[in-house]
XYZ file of C-alpha atoms in Angstrom:
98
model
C 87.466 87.310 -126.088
C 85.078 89.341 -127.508
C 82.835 89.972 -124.975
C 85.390 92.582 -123.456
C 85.246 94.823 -126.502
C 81.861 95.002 -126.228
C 81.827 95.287 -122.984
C 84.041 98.271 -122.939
C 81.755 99.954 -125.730
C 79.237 99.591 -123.489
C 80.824 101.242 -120.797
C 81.829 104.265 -123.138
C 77.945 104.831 -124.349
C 76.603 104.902 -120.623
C 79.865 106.357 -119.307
C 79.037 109.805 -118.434
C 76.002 109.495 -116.938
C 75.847 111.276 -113.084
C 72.961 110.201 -110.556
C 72.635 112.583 -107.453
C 72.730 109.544 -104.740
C 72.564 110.357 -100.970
C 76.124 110.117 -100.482
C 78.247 111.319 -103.575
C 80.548 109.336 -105.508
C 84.172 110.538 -106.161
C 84.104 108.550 -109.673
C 82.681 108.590 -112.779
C 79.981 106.714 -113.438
C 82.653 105.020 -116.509
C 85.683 105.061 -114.138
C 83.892 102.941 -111.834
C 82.182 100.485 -114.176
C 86.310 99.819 -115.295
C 87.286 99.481 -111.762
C 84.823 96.791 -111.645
C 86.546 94.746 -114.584
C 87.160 92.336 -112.275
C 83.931 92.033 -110.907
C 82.605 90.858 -114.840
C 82.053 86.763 -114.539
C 80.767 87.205 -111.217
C 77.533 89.508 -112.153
C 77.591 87.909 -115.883
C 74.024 85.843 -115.260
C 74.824 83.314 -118.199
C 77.576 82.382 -116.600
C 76.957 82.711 -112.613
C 80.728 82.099 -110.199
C 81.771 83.525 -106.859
C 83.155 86.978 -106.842
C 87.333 86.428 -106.781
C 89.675 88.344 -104.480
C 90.442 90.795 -106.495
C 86.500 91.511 -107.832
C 85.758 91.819 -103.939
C 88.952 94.172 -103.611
C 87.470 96.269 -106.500
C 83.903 96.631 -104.429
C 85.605 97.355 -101.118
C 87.851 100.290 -102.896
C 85.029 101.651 -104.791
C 82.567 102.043 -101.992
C 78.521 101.305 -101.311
C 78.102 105.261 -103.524
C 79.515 104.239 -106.538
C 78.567 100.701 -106.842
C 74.432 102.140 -106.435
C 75.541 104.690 -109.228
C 76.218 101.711 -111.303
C 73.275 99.485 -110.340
C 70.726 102.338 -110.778
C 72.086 103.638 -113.777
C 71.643 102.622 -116.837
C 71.725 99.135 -118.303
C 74.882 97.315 -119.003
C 74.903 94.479 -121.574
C 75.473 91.134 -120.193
C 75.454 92.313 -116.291
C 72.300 91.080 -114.030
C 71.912 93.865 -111.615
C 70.395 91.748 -108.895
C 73.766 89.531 -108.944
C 75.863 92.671 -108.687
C 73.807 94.067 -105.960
C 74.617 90.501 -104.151
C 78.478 91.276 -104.340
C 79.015 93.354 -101.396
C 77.435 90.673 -99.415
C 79.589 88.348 -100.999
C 82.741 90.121 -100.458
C 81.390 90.413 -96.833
C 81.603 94.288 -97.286
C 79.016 96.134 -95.136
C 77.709 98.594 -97.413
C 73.760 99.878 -96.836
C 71.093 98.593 -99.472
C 71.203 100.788 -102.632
């Protein structure tokens, strides 16, 4: 589709962006926003599902840090930061509030 392409630009623009959080993240703020790929239809608020297996995988792997370097950082077309602050409860990861 066409949404990924843009998507991915996206992710390229705001890619290098580092935010000093409490704990550090060991990835870029890019390498994480791809490691959340899966993670996409579930934080897309146009089209609202459940967070899959494999998006709540993703969150697990990459850790309560990373996914507040994301949420706080700058925007990211077609992603509703209040859904993707919802996935670690989803995914029944117990991660501290960003």
């Amino acid at each position: 589709s066409k949404a990924l392409p843009v998507f991915l630009f996206g992710l390229v623009l705001t890619g290098f962006v580092d935010k000093g959080e409490g704990n550090a993240c060991s990835s870029t703020f890019f390498s994480a926003l791809v490691q959340l790929i899966p993670c996409r239809a579930a934080v897309a608020s146009f089209s609202p599902i459940p967070p899959s297996e494999t998006c709540c995988n993703a969150i697990k792997a990459l850790g309560q840090p990373c996914l507040c370097v994301i949420v706080n950082g700058p925007p990211i077309s077609g992603v509703d930061r209040n859904m993707a602050l919802q996935l670690p409860e989803k995914c029944t990861a117990n991660f501290e509030p960003c």
